[in-house]
PDB file of C-alpha atoms and ligand atoms in Angstrom:
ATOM      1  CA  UNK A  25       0.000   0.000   0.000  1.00 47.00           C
ATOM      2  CA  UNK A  26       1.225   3.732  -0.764  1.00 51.00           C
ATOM      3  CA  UNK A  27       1.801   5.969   2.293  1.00 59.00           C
ATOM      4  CA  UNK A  28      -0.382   8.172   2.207  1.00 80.00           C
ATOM      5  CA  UNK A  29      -3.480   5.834   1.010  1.00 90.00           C
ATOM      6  CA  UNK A  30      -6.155   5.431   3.289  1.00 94.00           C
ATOM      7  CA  UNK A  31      -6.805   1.909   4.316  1.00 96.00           C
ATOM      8  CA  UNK A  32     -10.207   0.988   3.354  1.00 96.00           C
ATOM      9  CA  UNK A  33     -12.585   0.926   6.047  1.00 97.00           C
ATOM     10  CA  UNK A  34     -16.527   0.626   5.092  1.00 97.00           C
ATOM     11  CA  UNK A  35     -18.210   2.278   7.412  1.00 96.00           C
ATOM     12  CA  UNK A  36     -21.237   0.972   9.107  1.00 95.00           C
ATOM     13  CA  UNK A  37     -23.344   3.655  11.204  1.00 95.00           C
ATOM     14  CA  UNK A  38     -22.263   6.805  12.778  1.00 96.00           C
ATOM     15  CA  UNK A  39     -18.656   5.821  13.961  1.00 98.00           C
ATOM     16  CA  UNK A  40     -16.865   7.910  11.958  1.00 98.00           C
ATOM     17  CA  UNK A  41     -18.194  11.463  13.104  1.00 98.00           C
ATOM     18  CA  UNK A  42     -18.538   9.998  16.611  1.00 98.00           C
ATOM     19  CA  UNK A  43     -14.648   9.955  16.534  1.00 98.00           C
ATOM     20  CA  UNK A  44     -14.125  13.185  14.731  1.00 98.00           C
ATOM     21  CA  UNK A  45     -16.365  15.235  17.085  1.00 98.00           C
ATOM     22  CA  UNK A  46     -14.564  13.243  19.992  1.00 97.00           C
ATOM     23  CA  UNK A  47     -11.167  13.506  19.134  1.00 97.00           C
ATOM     24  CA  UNK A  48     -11.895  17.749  18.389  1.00 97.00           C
ATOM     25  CA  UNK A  49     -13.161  17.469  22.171  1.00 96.00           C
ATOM     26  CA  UNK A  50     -10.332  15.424  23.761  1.00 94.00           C
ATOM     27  CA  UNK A  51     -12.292  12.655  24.607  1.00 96.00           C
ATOM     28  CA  UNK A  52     -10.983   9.270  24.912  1.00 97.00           C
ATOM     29  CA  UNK A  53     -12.457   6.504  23.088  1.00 98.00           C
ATOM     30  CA  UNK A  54     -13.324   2.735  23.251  1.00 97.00           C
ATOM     31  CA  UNK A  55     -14.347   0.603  21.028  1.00 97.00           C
ATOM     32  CA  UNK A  56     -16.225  -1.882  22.218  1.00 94.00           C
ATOM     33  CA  UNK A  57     -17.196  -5.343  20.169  1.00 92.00           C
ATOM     34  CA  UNK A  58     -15.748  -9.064  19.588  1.00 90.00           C
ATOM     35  CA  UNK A  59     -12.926  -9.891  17.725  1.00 90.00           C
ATOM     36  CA  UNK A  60     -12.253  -9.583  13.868  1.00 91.00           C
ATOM     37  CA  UNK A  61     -15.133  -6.916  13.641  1.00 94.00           C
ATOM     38  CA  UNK A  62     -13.007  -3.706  12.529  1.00 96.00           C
ATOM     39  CA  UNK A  63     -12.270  -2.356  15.135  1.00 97.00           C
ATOM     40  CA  UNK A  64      -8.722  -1.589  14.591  1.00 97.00           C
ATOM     41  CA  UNK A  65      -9.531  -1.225  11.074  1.00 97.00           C
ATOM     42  CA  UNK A  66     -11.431   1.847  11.801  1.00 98.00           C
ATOM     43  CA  UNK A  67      -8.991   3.493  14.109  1.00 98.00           C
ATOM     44  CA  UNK A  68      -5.967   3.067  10.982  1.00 98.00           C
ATOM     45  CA  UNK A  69      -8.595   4.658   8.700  1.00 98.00           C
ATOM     46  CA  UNK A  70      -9.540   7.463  11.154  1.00 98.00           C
ATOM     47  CA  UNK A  71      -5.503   8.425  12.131  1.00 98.00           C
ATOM     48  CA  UNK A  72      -5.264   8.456   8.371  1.00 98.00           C
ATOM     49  CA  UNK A  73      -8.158  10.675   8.039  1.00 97.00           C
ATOM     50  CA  UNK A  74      -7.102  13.049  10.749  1.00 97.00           C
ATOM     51  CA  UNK A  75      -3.565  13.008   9.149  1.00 97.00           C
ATOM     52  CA  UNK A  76      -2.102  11.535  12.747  1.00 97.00           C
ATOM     53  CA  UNK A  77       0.332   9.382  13.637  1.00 97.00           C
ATOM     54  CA  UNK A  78      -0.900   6.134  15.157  1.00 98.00           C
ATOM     55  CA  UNK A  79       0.556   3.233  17.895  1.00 98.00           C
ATOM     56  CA  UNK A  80      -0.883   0.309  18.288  1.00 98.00           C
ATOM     57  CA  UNK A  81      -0.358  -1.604  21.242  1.00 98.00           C
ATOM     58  CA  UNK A  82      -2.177  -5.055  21.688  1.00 97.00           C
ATOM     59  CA  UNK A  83      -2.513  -4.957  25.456  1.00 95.00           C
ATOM     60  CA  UNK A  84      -1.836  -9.051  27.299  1.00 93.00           C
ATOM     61  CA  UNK A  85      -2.195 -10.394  30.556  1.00 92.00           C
ATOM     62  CA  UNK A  86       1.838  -9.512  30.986  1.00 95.00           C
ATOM     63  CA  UNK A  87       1.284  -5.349  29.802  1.00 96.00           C
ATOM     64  CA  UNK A  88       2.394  -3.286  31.940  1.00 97.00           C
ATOM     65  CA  UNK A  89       2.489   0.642  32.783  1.00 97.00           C
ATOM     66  CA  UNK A  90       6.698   0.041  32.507  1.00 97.00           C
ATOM     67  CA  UNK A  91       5.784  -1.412  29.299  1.00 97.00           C
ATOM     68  CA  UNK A  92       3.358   1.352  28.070  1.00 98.00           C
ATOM     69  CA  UNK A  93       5.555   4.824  29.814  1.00 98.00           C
ATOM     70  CA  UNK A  94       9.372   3.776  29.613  1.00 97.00           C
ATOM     71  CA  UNK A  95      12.029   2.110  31.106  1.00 96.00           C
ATOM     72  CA  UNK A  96      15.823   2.579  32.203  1.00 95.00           C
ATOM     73  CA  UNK A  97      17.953   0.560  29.943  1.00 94.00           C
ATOM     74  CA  UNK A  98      21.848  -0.257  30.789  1.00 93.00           C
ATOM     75  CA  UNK A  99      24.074   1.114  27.042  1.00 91.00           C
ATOM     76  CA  UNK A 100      27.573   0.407  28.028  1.00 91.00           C
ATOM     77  CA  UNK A 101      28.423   1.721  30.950  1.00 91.00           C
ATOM     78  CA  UNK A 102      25.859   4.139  31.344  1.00 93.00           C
ATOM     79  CA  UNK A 103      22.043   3.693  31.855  1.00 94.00           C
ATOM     80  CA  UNK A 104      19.609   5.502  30.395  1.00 95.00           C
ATOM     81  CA  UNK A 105      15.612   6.175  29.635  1.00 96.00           C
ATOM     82  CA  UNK A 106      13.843   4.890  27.551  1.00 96.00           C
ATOM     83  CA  UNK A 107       9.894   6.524  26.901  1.00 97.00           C
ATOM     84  CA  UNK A 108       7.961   3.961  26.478  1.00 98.00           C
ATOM     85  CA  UNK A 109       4.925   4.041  23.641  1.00 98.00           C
ATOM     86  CA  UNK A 110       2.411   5.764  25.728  1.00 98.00           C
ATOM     87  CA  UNK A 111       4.983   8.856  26.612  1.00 98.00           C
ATOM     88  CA  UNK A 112       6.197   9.144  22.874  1.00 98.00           C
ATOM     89  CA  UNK A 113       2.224   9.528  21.842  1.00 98.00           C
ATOM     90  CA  UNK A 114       1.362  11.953  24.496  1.00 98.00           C
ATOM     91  CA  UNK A 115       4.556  13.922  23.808  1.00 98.00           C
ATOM     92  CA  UNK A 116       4.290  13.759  19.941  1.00 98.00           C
ATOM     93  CA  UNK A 117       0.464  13.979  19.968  1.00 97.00           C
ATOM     94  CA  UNK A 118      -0.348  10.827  18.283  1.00 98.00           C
ATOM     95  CA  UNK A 119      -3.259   8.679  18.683  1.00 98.00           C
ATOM     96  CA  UNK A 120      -2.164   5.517  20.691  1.00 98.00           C
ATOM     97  CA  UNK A 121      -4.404   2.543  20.521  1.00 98.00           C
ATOM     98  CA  UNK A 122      -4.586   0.055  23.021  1.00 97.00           C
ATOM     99  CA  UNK A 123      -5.940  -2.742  22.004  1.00 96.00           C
ATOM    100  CA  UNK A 124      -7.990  -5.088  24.402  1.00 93.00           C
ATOM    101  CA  UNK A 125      -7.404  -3.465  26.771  1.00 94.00           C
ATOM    102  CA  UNK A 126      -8.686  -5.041  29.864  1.00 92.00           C
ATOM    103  CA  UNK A 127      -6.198  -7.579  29.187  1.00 91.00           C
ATOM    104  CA  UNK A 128      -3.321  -5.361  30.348  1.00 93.00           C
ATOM    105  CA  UNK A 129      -2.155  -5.179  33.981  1.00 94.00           C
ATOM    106  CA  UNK A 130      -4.372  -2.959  36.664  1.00 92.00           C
ATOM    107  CA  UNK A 131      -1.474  -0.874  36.612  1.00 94.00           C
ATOM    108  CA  UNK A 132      -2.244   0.210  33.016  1.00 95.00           C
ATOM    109  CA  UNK A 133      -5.490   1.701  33.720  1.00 93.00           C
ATOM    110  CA  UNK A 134      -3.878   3.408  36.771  1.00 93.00           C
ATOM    111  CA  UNK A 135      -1.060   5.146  34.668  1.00 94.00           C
ATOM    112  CA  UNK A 136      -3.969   6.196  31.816  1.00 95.00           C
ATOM    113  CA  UNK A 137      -6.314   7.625  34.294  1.00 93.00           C
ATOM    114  CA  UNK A 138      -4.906  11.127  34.920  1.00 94.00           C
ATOM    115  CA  UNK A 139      -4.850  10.813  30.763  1.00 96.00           C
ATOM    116  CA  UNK A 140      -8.348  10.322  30.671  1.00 94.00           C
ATOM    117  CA  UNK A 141      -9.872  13.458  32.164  1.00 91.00           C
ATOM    118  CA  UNK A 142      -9.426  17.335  31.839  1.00 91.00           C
ATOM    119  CA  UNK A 143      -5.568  17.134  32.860  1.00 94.00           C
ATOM    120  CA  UNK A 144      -4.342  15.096  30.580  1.00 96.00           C
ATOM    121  CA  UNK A 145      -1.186  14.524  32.011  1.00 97.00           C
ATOM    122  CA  UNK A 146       0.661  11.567  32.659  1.00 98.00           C
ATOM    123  CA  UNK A 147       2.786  11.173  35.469  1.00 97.00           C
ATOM    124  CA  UNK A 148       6.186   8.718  34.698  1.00 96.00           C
ATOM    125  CA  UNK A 149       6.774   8.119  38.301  1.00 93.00           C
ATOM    126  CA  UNK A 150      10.494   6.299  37.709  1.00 93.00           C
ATOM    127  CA  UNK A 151      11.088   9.957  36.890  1.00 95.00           C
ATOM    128  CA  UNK A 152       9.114  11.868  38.963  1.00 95.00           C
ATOM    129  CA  UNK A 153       7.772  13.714  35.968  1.00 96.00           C
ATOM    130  CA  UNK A 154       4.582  14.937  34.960  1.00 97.00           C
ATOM    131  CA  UNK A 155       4.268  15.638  31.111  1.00 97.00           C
ATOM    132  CA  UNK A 156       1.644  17.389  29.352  1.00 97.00           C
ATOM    133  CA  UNK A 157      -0.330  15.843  26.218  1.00 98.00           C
ATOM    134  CA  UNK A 158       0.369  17.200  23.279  1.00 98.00           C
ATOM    135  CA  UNK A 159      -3.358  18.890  22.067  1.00 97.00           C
ATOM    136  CA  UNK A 160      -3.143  16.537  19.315  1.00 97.00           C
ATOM    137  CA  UNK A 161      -2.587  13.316  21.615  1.00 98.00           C
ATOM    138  CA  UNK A 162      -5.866  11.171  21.406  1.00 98.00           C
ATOM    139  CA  UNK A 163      -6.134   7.886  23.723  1.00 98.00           C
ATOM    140  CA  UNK A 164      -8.301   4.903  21.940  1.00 98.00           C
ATOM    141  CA  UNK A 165      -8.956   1.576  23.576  1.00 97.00           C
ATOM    142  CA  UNK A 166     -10.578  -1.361  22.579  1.00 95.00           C
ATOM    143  CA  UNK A 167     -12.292  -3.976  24.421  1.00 92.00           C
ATOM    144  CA  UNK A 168     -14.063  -7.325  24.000  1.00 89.00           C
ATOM    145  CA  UNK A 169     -17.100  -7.274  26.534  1.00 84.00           C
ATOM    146  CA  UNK A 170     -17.047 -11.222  25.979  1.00 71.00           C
ATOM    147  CA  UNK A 171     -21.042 -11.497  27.493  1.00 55.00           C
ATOM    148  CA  UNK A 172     -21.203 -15.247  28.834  1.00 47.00           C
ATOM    149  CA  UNK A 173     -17.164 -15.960  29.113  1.00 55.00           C
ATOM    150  CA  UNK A 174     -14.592 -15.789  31.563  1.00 58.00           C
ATOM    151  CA  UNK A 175     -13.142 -12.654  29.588  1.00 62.00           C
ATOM    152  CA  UNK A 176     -11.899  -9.503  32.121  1.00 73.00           C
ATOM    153  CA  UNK A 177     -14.325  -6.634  32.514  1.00 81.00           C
ATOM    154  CA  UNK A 178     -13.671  -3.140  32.692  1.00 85.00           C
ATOM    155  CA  UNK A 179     -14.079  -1.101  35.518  1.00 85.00           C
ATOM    156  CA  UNK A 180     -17.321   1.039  35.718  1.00 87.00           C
ATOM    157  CA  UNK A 181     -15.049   3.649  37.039  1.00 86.00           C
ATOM    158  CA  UNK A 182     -12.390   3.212  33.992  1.00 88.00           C
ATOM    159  CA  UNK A 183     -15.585   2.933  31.279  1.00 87.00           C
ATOM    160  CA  UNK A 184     -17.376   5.970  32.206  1.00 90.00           C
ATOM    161  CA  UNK A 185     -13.380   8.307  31.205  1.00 92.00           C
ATOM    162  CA  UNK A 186     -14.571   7.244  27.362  1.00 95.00           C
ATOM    163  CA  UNK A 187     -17.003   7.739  24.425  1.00 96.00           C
ATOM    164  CA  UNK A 188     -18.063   4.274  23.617  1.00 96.00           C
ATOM    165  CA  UNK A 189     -19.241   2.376  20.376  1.00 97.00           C
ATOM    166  CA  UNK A 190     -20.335  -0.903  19.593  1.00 96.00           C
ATOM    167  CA  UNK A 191     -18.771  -3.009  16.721  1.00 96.00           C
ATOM    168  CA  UNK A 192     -20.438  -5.964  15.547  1.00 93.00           C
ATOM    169  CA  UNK A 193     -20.661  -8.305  12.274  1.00 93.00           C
ATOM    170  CA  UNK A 194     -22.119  -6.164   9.878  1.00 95.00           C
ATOM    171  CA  UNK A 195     -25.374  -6.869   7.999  1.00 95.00           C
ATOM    172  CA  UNK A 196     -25.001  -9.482   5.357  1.00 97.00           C
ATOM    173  CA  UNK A 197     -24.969  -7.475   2.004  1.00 97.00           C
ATOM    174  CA  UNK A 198     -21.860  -5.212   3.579  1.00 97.00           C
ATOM    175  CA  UNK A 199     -19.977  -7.785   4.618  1.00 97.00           C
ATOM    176  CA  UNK A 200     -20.391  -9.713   1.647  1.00 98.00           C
ATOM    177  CA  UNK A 201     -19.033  -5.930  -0.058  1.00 97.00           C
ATOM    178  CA  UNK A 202     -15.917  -6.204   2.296  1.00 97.00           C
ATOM    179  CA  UNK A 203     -15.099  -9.358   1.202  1.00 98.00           C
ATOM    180  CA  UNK A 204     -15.134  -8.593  -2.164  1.00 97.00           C
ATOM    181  CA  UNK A 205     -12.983  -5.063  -1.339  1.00 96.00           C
ATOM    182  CA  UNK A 206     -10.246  -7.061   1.184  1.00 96.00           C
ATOM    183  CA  UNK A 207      -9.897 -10.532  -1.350  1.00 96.00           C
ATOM    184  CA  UNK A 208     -10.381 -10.761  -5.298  1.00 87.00           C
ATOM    185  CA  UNK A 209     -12.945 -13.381  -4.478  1.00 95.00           C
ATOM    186  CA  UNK A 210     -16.230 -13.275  -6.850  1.00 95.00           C
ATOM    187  CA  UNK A 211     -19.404 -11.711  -5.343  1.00 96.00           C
ATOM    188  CA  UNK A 212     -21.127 -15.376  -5.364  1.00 97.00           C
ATOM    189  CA  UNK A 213     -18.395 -16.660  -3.170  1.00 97.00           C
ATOM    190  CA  UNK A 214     -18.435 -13.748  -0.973  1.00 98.00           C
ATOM    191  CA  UNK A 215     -22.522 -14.260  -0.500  1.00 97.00           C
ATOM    192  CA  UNK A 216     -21.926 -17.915   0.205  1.00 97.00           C
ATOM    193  CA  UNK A 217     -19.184 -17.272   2.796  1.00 98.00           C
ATOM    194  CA  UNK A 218     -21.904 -14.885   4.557  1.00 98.00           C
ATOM    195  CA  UNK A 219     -24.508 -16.997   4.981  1.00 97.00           C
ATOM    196  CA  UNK A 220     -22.430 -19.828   6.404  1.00 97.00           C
ATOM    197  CA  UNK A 221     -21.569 -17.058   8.842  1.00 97.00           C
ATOM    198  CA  UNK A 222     -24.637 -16.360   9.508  1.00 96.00           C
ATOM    199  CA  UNK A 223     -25.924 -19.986  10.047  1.00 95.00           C
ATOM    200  CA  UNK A 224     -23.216 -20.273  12.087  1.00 95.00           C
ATOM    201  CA  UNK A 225     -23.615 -16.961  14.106  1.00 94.00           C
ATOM    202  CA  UNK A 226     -27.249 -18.489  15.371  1.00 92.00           C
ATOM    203  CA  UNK A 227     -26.344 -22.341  16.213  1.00 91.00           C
ATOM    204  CA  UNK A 228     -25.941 -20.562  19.779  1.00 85.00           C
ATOM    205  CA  UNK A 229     -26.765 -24.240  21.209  1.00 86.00           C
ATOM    206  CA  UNK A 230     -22.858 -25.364  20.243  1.00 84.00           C
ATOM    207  CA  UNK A 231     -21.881 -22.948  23.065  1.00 81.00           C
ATOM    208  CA  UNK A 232     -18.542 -21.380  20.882  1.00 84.00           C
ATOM    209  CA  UNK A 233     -16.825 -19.116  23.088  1.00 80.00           C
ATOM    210  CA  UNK A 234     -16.241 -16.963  19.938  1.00 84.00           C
ATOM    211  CA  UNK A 235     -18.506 -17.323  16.877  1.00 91.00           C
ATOM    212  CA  UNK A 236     -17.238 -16.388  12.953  1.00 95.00           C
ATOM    213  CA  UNK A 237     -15.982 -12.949  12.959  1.00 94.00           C
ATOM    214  CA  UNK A 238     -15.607 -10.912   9.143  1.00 96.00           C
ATOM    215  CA  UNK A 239     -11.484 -11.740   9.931  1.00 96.00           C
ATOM    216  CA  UNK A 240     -12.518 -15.446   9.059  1.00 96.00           C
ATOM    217  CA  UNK A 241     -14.434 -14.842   6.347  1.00 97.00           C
ATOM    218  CA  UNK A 242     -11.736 -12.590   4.720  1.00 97.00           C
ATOM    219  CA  UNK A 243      -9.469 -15.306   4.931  1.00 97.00           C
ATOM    220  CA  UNK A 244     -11.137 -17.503   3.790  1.00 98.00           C
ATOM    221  CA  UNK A 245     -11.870 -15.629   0.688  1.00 98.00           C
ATOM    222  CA  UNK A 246      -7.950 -14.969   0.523  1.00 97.00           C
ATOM    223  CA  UNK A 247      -7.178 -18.958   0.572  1.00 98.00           C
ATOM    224  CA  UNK A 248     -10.494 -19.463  -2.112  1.00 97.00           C
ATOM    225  CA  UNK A 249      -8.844 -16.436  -4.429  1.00 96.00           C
ATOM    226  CA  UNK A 250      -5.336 -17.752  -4.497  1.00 95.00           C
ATOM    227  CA  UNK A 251      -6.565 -21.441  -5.661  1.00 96.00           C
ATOM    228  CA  UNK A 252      -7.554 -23.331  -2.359  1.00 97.00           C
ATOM    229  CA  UNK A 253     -10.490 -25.924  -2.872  1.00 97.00           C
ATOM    230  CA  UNK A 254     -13.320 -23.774  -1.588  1.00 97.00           C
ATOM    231  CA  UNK A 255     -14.850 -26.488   0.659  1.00 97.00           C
ATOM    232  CA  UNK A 256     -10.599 -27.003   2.017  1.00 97.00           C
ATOM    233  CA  UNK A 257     -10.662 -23.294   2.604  1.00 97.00           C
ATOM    234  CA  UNK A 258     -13.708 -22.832   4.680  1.00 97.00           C
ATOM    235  CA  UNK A 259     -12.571 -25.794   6.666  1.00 97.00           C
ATOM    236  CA  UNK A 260      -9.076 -24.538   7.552  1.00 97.00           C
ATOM    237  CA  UNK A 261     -10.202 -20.885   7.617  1.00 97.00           C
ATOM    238  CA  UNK A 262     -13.645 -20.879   9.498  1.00 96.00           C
ATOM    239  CA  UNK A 263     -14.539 -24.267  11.018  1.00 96.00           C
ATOM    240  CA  UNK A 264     -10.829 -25.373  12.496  1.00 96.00           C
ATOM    241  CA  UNK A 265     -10.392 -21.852  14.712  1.00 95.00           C
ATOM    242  CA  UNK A 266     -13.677 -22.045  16.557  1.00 94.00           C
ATOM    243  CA  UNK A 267     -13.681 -25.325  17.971  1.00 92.00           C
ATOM    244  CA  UNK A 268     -11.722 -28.327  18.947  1.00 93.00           C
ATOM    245  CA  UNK A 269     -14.373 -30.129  19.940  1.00 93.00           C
ATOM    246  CA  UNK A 270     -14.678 -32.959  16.958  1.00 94.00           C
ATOM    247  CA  UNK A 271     -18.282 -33.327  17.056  1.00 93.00           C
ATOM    248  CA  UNK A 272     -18.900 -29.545  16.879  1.00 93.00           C
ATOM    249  CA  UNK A 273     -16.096 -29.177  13.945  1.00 95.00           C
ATOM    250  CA  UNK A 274     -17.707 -32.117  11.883  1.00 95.00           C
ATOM    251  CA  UNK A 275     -21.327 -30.532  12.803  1.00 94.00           C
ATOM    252  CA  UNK A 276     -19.647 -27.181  11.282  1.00 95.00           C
ATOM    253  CA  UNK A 277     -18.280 -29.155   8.567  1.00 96.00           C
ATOM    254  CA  UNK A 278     -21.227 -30.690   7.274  1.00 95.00           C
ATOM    255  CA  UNK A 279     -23.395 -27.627   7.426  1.00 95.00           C
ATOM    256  CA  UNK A 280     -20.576 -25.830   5.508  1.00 95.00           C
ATOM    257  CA  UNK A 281     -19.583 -28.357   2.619  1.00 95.00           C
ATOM    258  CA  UNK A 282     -23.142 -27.780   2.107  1.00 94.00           C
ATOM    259  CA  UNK A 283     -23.631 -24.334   2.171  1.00 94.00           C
ATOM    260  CA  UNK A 284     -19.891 -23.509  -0.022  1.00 91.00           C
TER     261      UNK A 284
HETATM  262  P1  ADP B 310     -10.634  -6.245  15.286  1.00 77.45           P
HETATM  263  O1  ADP B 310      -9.649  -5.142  15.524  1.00 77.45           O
HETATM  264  O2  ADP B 310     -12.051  -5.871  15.628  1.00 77.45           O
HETATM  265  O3  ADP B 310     -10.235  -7.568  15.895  1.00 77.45           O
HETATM  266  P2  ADP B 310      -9.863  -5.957  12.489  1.00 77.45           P
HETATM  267  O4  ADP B 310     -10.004  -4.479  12.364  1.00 77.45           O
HETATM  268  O5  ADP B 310      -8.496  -6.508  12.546  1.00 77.45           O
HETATM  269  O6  ADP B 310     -10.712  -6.513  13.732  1.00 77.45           O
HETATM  270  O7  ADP B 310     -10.698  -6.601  11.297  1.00 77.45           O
HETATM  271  C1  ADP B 310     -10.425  -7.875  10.801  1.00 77.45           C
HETATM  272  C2  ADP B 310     -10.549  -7.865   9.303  1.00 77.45           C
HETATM  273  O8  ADP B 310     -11.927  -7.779   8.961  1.00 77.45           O
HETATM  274  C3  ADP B 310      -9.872  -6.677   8.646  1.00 77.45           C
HETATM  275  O9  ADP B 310      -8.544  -6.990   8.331  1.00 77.45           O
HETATM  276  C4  ADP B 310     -10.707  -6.467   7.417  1.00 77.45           C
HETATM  277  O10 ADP B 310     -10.285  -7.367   6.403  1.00 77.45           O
HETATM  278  C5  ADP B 310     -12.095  -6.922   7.818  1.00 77.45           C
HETATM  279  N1  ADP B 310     -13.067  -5.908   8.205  1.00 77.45           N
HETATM  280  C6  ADP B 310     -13.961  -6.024   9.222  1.00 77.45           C
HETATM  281  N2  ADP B 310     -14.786  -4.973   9.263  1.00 77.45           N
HETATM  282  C7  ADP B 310     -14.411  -4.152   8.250  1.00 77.45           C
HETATM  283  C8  ADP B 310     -14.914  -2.904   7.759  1.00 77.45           C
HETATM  284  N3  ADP B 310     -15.964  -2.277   8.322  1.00 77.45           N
HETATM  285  N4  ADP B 310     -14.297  -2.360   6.684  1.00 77.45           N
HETATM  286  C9  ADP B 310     -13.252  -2.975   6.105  1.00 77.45           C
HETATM  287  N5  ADP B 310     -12.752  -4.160   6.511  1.00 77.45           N
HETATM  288  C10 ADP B 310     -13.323  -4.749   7.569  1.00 77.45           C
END
C-alpha cells in the first residue's frame, strides 16, 4: 500500500463522526465489540483521516504501565531512559491505541487515568515527571465485553473516562461488499461465505466461546482467491479456529460443505 493511502474501512453507522467530534473534544475513546469486527480497522482509517500518527499496542495479561511509559535501559556503561509508547504519543500527539485493553495489567489503567480526564497529564513516576499531552494526543482503547465468558471486565469507574461504540458483524450485504474489497474473491463466493456465517452466528446451542468474525471470512476468501479448494478453505479458515471439539467441527463441517 502507498503511504499516504487510506486503508479501506466501510463504514457501518455513525462511527466515523462519533470519533471526529470526539477527538476535536479530547475525549478518549473505546471501542467496544468481539474480535475480527473492525475495530482496529477503523482506528488506521480514522488516524489516516485526521492526518495523525498512530501506535498500536495489543494490550496481554503480561502489559504493563513500565511497558506502556518507559524504562531505564543499561548502554555500556551508562544507563539511560527509555519513553515507552504511551509517553512518545502523548509527547508527539499521536493517537495511541490500546488494544484489548482489559487484558493489560491494573497498573495500566492506573497510569492512563490522569490521561483520561481534563488534565491530561501523565505522570512517569520512575522519573518523577509529569508531562503534558500534546493537544493533538488522542487515547483509543478497545475492548471485548465477551457477554457469557470468563473474559476480564472493565471497571465502571475506567468505562465511564470514554465515548463508547459498539462493533459488531455487519449486515449481510456489507460484509459480503468487504469481502469482495479485502480478497479478489467473486461476489457469489463472498454471498456464500456470509450466509455460512450467519448460520453459524445463530447455532448458539454449540456454546462457541467466539462465533465467525468478518477476519474469518476474509481469509477464507484470501485462501479461495489464491486457488484453495473452496470447501478445504472454509474448513481450515472458518470451522478449524472455533472449535476443537470434533463433534462440533464435523457438525460445522457438514453444514458448511453444504452451504460452499
Ligand atoms: P478487530 O480489531 O475488531 O479484531 P480488524 O479491524 O483486525 O478486527 O478486522 C479484521 C478484518 O476484517 C480486517 O482486516 C478487514 O479485512 C475486515 N473488516 C472487518 N470490518 C471491516 C470494515 N468495516 N471495513 C473494512 N474491513 C473490515
Amino acid at each position: 500500500m502507498e503511504k499516504n493511502q487510506s486503508p479501506y474501512y466501510h463504514t457501518i453507522g455513525k462511527e466515523v463522526e462519533v470519533f471526529e467530534q470526539s477527538y476535536k473534544n479530547k475525549i478518549p475513546f473505546l471501542l467496544k465489540g468481539p474480535t475480527g469486527t473492525g475495530k482496529s480497522r477503523f482506528i488506521e482509517f480514522m488516524a489516516h483521516k485526521l492526518d495523525k500518527k498512530l501506535i498500536t499496542i495489543s494490550c496481554h495479561e503480561e502489559t504493563s504501565s513500565t511497558d506502556l511509559i518507559g524504562r531505564y535501559i543499561i548502554k555500556g556503561a551508562e544507563t539511560v531512559w527509555l519513553d515507552g509508547p504511551l509517553t512518545t504519543a502523548v509527547k508527539e500527539g499521536a493517537i495511541i491505541y490500546l488494544d484489548e485493553i482489559a487484558e493489560a495489567r491494573p497498573d495500566v489503567i492506573v497510569a492512563i487515568h490522569s490521561l483520561t480526564d481534563h488534565r491530561r497529564e501523565l505522570f512517569i513516576d520512575k522519573l518523577g515527571e509529569v508531562v503534558k499531552a500534546h493537544p493533538d494526543f488522542m487515547l483509543v482503547a478497545s475492548f471485548n465485553p465477551g457477554y457469557q465468558r470468563g473474559f476480564k471486565e472493565l471497571k465502571p469507574s475506567t468505562r465511564q473516562r470514554f465515548v463508547a461504540v459498539s462493533f459488531n458483524y455487519p449486515e449481510a450485504s456489507i460484509e459480503a461488499e468487504i469481502i469482495v474489497k479485502e480478497t479478489s474473491v467473486d461476489s457469489s463466493i463472498a454471498k456464500k461465505l456470509v450466509n455460512i456465517a450467519t448460520k453459524i452466528r445463530n447455532l448458539t446451542e454449540l456454546g462457541l466461546t467466539e462465533t465467525v468474525s468478518t477476519r474469518l471470512l476474509v481469509d477464507a476468501a484470501k485462501l479461495i482467491a489464491s486457488g484453495l479448494p473452496k470447501r478445504l478453505a472454509v474448513q481450515v479458515a472458518v470451522v478449524e479456529p472455533l472449535s476443537d471439539d470434533l463433534e462440533v467441527v464435523q457438525a460445522l463441517k457438514d453444514l458448511s460443505d453444504l452451504m460452499i
